[in-house]
Coordinates of N, CA and C in Angstrom, one line a residue:
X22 N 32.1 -1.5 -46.4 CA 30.7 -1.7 -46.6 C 30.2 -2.8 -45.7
X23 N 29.1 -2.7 -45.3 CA 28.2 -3.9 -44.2 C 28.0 -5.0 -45.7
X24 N 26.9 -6.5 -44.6 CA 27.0 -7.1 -45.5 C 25.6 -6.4 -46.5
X25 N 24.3 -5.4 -45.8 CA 23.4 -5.5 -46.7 C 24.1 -4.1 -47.6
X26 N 25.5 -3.1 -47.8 CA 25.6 -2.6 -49.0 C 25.5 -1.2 -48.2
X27 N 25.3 -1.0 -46.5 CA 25.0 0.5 -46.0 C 26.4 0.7 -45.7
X28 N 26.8 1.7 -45.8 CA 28.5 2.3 -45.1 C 28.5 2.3 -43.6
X29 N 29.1 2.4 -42.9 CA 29.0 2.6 -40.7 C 29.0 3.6 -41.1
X30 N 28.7 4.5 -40.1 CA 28.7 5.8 -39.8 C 30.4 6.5 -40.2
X31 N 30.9 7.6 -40.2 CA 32.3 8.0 -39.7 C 32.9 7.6 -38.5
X32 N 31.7 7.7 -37.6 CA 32.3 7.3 -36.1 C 31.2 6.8 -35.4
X33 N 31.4 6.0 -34.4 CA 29.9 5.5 -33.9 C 28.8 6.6 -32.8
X34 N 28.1 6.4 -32.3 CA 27.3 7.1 -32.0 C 27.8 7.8 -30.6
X35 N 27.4 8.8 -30.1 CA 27.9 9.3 -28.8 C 28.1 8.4 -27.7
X36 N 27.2 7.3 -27.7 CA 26.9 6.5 -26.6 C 27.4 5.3 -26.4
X37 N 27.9 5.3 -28.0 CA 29.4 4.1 -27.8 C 30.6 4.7 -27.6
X38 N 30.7 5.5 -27.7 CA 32.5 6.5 -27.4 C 32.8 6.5 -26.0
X39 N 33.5 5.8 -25.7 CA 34.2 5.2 -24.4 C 34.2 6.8 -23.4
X40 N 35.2 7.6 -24.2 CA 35.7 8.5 -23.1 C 34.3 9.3 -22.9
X41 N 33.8 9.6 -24.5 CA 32.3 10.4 -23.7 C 31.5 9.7 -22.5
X42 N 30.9 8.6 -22.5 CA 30.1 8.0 -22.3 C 30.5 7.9 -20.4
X43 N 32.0 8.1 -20.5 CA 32.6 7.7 -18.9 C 32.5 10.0 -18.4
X44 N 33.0 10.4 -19.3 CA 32.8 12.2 -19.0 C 31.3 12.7 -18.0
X45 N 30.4 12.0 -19.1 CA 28.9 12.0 -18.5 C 28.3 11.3 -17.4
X46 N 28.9 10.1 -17.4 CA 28.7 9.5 -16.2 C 29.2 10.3 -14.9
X47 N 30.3 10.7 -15.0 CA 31.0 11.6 -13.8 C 30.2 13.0 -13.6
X48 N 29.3 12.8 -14.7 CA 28.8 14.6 -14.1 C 27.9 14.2 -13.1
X49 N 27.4 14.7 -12.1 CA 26.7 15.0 -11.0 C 26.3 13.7 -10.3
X50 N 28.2 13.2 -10.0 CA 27.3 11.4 -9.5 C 26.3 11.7 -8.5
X51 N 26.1 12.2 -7.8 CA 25.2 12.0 -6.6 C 23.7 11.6 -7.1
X52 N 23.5 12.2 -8.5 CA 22.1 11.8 -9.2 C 21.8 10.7 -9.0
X53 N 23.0 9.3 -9.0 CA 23.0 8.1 -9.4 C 22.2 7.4 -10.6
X54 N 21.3 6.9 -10.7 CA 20.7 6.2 -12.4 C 20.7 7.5 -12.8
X55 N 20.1 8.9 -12.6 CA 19.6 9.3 -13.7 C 20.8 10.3 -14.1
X56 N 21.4 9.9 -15.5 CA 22.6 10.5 -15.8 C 22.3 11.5 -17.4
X57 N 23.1 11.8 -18.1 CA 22.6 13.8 -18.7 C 22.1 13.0 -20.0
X58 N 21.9 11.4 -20.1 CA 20.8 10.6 -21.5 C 19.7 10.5 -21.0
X59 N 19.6 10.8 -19.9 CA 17.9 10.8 -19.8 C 17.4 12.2 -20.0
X60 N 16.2 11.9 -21.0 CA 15.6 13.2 -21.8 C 14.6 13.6 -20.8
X61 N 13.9 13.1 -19.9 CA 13.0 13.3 -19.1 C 12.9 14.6 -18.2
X62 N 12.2 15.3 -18.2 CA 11.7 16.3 -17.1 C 11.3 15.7 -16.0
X63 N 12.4 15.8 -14.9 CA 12.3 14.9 -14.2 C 11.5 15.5 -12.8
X64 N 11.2 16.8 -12.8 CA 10.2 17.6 -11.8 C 8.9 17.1 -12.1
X65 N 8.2 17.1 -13.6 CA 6.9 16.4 -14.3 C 7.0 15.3 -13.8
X66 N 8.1 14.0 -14.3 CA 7.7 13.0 -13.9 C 8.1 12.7 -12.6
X67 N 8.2 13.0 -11.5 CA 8.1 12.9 -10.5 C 6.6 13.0 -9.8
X68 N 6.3 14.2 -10.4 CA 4.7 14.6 -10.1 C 3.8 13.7 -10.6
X69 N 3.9 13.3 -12.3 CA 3.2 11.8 -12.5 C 3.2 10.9 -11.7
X70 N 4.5 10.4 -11.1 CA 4.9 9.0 -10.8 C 3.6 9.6 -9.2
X71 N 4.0 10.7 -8.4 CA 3.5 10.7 -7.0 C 1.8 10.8 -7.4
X72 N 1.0 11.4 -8.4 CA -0.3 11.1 -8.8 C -0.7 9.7 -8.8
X73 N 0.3 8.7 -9.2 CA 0.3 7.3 -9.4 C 0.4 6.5 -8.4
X74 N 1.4 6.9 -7.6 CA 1.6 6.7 -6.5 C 0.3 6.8 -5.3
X75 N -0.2 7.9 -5.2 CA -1.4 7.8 -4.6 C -2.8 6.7 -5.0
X76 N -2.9 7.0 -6.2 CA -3.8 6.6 -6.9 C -4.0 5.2 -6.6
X77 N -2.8 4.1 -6.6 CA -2.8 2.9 -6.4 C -2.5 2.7 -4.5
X78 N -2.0 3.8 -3.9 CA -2.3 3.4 -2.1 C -3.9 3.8 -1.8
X79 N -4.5 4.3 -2.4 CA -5.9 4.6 -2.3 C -6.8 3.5 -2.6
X80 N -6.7 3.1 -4.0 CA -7.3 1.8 -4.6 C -6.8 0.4 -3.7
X81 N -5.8 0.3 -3.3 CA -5.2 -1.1 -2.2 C -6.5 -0.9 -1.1
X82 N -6.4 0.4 -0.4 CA -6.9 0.6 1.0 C -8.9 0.4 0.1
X83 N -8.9 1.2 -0.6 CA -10.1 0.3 -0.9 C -10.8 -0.8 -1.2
X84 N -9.5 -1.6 -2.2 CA -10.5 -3.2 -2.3 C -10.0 -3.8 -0.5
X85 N -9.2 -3.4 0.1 CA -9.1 -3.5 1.3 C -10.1 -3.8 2.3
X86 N -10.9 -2.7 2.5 CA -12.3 -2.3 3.1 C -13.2 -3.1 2.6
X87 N -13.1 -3.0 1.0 CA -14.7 -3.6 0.5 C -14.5 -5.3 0.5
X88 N -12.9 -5.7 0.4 CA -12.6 -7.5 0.9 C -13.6 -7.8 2.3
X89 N -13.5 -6.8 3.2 CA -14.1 -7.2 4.7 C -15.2 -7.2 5.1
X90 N -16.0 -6.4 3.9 CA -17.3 -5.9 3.7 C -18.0 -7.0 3.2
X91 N -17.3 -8.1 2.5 CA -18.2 -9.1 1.5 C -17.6 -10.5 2.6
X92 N -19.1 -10.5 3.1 CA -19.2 -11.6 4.3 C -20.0 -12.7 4.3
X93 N -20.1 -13.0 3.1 CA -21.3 -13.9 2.8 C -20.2 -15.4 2.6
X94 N -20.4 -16.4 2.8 CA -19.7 -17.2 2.6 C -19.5 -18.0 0.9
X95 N -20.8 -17.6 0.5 CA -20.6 -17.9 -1.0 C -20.0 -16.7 -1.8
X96 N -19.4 -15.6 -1.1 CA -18.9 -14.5 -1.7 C -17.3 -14.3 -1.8
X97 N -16.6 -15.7 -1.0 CA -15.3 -15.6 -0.5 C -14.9 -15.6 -1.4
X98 N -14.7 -15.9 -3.1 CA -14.1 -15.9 -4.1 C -13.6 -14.5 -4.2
X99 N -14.8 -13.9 -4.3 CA -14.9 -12.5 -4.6 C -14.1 -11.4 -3.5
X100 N -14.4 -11.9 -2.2 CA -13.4 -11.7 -1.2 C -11.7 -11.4 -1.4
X101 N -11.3 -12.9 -1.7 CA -10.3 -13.0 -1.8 C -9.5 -12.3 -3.2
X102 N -10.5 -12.6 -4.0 CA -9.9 -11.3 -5.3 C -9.5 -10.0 -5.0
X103 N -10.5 -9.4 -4.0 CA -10.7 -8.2 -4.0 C -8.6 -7.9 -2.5
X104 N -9.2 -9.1 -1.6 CA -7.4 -8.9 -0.9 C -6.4 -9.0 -1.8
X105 N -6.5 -10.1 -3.1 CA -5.7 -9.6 -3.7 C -5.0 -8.5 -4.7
X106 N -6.3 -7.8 -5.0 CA -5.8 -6.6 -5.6 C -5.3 -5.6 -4.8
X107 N -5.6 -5.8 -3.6 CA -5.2 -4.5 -2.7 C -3.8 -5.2 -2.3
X108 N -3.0 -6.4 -2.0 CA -1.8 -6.8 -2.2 C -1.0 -6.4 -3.2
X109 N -1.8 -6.5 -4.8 CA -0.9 -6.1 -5.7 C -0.5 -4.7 -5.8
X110 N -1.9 -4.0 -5.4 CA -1.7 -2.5 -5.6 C -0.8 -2.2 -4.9
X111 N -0.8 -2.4 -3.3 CA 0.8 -1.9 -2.1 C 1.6 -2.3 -3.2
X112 N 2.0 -3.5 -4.0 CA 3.5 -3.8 -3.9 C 3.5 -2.8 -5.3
X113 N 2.6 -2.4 -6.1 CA 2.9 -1.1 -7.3 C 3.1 -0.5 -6.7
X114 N 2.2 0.3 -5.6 CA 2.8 1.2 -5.3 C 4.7 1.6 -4.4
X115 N 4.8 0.2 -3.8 CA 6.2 0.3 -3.2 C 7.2 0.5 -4.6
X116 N 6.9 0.2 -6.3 CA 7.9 0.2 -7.0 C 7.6 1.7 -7.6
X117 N 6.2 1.8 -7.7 CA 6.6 3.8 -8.2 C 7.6 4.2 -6.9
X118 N 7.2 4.0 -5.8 CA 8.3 4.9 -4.9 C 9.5 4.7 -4.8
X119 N 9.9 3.5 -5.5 CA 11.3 3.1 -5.7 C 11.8 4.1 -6.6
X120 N 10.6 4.0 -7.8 CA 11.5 4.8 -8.8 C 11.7 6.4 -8.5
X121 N 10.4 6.6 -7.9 CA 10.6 8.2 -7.4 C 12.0 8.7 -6.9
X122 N 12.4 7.6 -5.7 CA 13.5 7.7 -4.9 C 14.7 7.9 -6.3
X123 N 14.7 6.5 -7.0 CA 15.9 6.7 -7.9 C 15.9 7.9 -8.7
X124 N 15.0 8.7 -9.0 CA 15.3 10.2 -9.7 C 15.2 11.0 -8.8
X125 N 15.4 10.9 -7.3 CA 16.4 12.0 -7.0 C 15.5 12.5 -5.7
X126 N 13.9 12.0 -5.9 CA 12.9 12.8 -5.2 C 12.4 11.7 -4.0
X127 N 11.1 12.1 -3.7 CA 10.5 10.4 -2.4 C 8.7 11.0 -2.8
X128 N 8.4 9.5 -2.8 CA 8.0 9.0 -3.0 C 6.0 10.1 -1.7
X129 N 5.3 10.4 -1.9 CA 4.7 11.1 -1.0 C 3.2 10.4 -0.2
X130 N 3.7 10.1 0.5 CA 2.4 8.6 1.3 C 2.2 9.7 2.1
X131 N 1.8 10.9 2.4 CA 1.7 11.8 3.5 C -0.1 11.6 3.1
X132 N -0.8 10.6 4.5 CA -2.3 10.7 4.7 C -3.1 12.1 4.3
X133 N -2.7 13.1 4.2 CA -3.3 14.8 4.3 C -3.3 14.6 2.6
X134 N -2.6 14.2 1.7 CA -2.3 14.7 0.5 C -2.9 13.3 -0.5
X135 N -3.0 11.9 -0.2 CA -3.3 11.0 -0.7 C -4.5 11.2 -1.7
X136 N -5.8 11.6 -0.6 CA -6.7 11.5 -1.6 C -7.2 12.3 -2.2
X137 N -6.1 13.7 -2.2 CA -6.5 14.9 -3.2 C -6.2 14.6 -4.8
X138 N -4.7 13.8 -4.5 CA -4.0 13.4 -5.5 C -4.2 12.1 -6.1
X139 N -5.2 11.8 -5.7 CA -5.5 10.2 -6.1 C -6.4 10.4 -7.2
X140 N -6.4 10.0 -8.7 CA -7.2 9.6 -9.7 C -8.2 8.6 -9.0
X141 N -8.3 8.1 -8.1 CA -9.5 7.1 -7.8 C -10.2 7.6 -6.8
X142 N -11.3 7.4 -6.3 CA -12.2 7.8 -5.6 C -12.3 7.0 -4.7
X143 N -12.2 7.4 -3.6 CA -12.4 5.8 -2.3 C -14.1 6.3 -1.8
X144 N -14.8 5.2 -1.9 CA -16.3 4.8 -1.5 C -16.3 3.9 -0.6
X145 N -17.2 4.0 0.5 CA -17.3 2.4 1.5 C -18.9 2.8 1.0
X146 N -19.3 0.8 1.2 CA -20.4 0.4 0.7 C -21.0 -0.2 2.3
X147 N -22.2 -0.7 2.1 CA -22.8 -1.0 3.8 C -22.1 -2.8 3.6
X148 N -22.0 -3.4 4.3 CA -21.9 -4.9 4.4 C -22.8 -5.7 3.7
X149 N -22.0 -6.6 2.6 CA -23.0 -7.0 1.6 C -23.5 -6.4 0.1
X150 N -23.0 -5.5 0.0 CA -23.4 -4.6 -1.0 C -22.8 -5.2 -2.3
X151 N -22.1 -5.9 -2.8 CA -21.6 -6.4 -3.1 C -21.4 -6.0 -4.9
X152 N -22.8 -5.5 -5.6 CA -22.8 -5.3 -6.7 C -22.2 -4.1 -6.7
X153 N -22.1 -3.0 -5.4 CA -21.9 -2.1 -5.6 C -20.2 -2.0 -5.5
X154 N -19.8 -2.9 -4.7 CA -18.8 -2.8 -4.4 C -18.1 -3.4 -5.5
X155 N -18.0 -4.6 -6.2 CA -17.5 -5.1 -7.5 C -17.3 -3.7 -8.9
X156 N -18.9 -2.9 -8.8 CA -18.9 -1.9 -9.8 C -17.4 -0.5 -9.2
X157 N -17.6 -0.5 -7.9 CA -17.1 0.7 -8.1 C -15.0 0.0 -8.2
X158 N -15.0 -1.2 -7.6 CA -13.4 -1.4 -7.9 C -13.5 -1.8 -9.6
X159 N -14.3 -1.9 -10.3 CA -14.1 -2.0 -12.0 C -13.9 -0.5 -12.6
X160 N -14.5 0.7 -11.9 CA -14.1 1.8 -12.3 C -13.0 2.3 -11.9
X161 N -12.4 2.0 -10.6 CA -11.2 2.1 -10.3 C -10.0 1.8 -11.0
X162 N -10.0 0.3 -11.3 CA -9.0 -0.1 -12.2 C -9.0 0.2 -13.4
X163 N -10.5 0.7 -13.8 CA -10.4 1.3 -15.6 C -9.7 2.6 -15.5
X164 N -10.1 4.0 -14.6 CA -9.5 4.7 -14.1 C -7.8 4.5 -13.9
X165 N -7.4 3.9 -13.7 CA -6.2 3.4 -13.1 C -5.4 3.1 -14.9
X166 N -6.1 2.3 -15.8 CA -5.8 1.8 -17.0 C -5.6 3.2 -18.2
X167 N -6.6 4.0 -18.0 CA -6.9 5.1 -18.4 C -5.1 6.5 -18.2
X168 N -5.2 6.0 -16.6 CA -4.4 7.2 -16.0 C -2.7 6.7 -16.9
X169 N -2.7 4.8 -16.0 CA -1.6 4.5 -17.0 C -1.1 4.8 -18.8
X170 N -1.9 4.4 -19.2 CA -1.9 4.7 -20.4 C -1.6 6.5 -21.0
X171 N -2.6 7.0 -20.6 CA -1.6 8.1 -20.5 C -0.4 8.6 -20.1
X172 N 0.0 8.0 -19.3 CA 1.5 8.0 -19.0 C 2.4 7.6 -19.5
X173 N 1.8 6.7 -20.2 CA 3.0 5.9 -21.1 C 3.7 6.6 -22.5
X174 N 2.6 7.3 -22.9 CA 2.6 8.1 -23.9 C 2.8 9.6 -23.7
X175 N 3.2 9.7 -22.6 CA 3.8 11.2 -22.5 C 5.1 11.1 -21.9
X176 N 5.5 9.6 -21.2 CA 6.9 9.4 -21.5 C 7.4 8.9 -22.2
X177 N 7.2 8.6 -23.2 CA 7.6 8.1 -24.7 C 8.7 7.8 -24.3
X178 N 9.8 8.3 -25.1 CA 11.3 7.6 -25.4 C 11.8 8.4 -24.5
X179 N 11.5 9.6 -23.6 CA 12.4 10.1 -22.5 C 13.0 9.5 -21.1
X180 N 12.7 8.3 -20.7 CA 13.0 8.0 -19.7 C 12.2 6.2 -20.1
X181 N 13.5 5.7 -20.8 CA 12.9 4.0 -20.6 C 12.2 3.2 -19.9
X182 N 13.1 3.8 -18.6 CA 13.1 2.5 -17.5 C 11.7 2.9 -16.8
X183 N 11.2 3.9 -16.6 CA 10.0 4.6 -16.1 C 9.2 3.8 -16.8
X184 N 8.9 4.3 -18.4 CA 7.9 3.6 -19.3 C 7.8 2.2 -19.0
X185 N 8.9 1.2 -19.2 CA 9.2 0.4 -18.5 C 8.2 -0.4 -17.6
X186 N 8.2 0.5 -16.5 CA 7.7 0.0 -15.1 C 5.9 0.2 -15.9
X187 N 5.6 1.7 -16.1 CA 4.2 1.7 -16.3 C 3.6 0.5 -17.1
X188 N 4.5 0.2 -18.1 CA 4.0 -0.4 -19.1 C 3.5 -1.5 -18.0
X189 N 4.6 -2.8 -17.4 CA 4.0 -3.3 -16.4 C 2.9 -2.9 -15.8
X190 N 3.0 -2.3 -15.0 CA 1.7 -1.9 -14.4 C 0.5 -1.5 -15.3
X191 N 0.9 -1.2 -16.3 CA -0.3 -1.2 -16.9 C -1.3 -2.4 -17.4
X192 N -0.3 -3.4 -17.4 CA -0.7 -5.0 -18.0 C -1.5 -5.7 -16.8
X193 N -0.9 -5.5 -15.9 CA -1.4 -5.5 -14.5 C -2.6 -5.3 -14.2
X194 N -2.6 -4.0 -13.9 CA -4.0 -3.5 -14.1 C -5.3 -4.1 -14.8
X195 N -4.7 -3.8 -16.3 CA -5.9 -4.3 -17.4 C -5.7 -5.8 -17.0
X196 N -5.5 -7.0 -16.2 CA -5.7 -8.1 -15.7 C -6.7 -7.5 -14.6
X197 N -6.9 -7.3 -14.3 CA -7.6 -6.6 -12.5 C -8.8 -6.6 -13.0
X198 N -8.5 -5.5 -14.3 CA -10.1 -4.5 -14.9 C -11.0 -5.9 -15.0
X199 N -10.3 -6.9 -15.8 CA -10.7 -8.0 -16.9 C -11.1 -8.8 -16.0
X200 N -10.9 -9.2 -14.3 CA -11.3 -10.0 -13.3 C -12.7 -9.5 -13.2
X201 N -12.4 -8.1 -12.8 CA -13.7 -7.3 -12.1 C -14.8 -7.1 -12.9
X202 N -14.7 -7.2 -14.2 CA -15.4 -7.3 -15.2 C -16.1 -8.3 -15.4
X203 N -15.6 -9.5 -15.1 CA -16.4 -10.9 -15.1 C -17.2 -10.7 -14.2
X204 N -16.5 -10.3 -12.6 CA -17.1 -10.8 -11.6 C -18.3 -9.8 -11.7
X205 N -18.3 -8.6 -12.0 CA -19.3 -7.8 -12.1 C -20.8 -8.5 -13.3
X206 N -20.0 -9.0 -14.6 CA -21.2 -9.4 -15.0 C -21.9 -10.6 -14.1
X207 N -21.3 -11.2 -13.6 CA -21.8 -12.2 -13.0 C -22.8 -12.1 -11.7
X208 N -21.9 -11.2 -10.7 CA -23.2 -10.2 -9.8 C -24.7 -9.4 -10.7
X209 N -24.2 -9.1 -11.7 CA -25.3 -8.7 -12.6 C -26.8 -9.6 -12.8
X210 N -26.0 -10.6 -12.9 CA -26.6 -11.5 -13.2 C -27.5 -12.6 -11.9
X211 N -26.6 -12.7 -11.0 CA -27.2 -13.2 -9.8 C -28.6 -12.7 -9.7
X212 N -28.6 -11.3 -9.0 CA -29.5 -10.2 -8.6 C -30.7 -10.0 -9.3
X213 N -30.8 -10.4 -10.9 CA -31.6 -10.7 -11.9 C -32.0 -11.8 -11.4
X214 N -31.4 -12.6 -10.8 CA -32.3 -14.1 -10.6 C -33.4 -14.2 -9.3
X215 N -34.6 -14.0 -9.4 CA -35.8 -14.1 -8.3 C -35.1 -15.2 -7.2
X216 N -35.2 -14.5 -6.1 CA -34.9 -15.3 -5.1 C -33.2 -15.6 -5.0
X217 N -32.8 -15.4 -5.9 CA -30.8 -15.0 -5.6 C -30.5 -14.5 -4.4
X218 N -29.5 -15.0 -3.7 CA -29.3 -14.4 -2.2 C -27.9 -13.6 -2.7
X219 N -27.9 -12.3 -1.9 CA -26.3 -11.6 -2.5 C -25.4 -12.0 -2.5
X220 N -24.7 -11.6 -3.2 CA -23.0 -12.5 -3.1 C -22.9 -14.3 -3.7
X221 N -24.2 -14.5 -4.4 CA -23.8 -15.4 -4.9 C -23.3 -15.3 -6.3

């Protein structure tokens, strides 16, 4: 008997049993991580991860563009926000294609296919545009929050280490949304003010 009064099992679980646990490992080393406990459909999530994968190289090259676009010198805050989401987004995107690689597949940056597959919309705004450009990377990363989140919940318990990574990135993200959201009320707000010069 344990100490709270439950019996152990007859024998412990599959996944503690030495010889099984080493049987399974040897089936199809070439797989490497993903071995016959992962419950995941791993053709599906492959295609998830590469929707995701686009999604966030598309959104980088965007706040990219619209960083270069906001030229005003009282706008450099906003500037530099915007380079850094497009930093953060490349290095998401380099870890979905890590993971793609480790289940077996790669990872698909092919220019022709990016922005069919991309959940985000890439828009250029004219120089200065500034409210416009704030609004459309806040729909981007809500889009982005939206896409994650659904993924989290359709890989449930099949594949940890995946969930895992989204979950991150998901946290990520909803930091991004929560920037652009300020910065947006706050251009909101400028523009309201008679005589406001943009980008402040």
């Amino acid at each position: 008997m344990t100490p709270s009064g439950r019996e152990h099992p007859a024998s412990p679980p599959t996944v503690l049993r030495m010889r099984e646990v080493r049987d399974r490992a040897l089936f199809d080393l070439d797989d490497g991580p993903v071995t016959p406990s992962n419950r995941a459909d791993l053709a599906a999530t492959t295609r998830l991860l590469n929707v995701l994968l686009a999604s966030l190289v598309v959104s980088s090259l965007q706040y990219e563009q619209h960083a270069l676009a906001v030229r005003a010198p009282s706008a450099r805050p906003l500037a530099e926000l915007l380079f850094a989401g497009a930093d953060r987004d490349r290095g998401d995107a380099r870890l979905v294609a890590t993971r793609i690689r480790q289940l077996g597949c790669a990872g698909d940056y092919d220019p022709q296919h990016l922005g069919a597959r991309s959940r985000v919309a890439f828009r250029a705004f004219p120089d200065g545009d500034v409210v416009g450009i704030v609004t459309q990377n806040l729909v981007g990363a809500r889009v982005l929050v939206q896409t994650l989140q659904e993924a989290v919940r359709w890989i449930g318990d099949d594949d940890p280490t995946t969930r895992r990574l989204l979950e991150r990135l998901l946290e990520a993200k909803e930091t991004q949304a929560d920037e652009l959201s300020a910065q947006s009320a706050q251009q909101q707000a400028a523009t309201a003010r008679p005589g406001a010069p943009p980008g402040t």
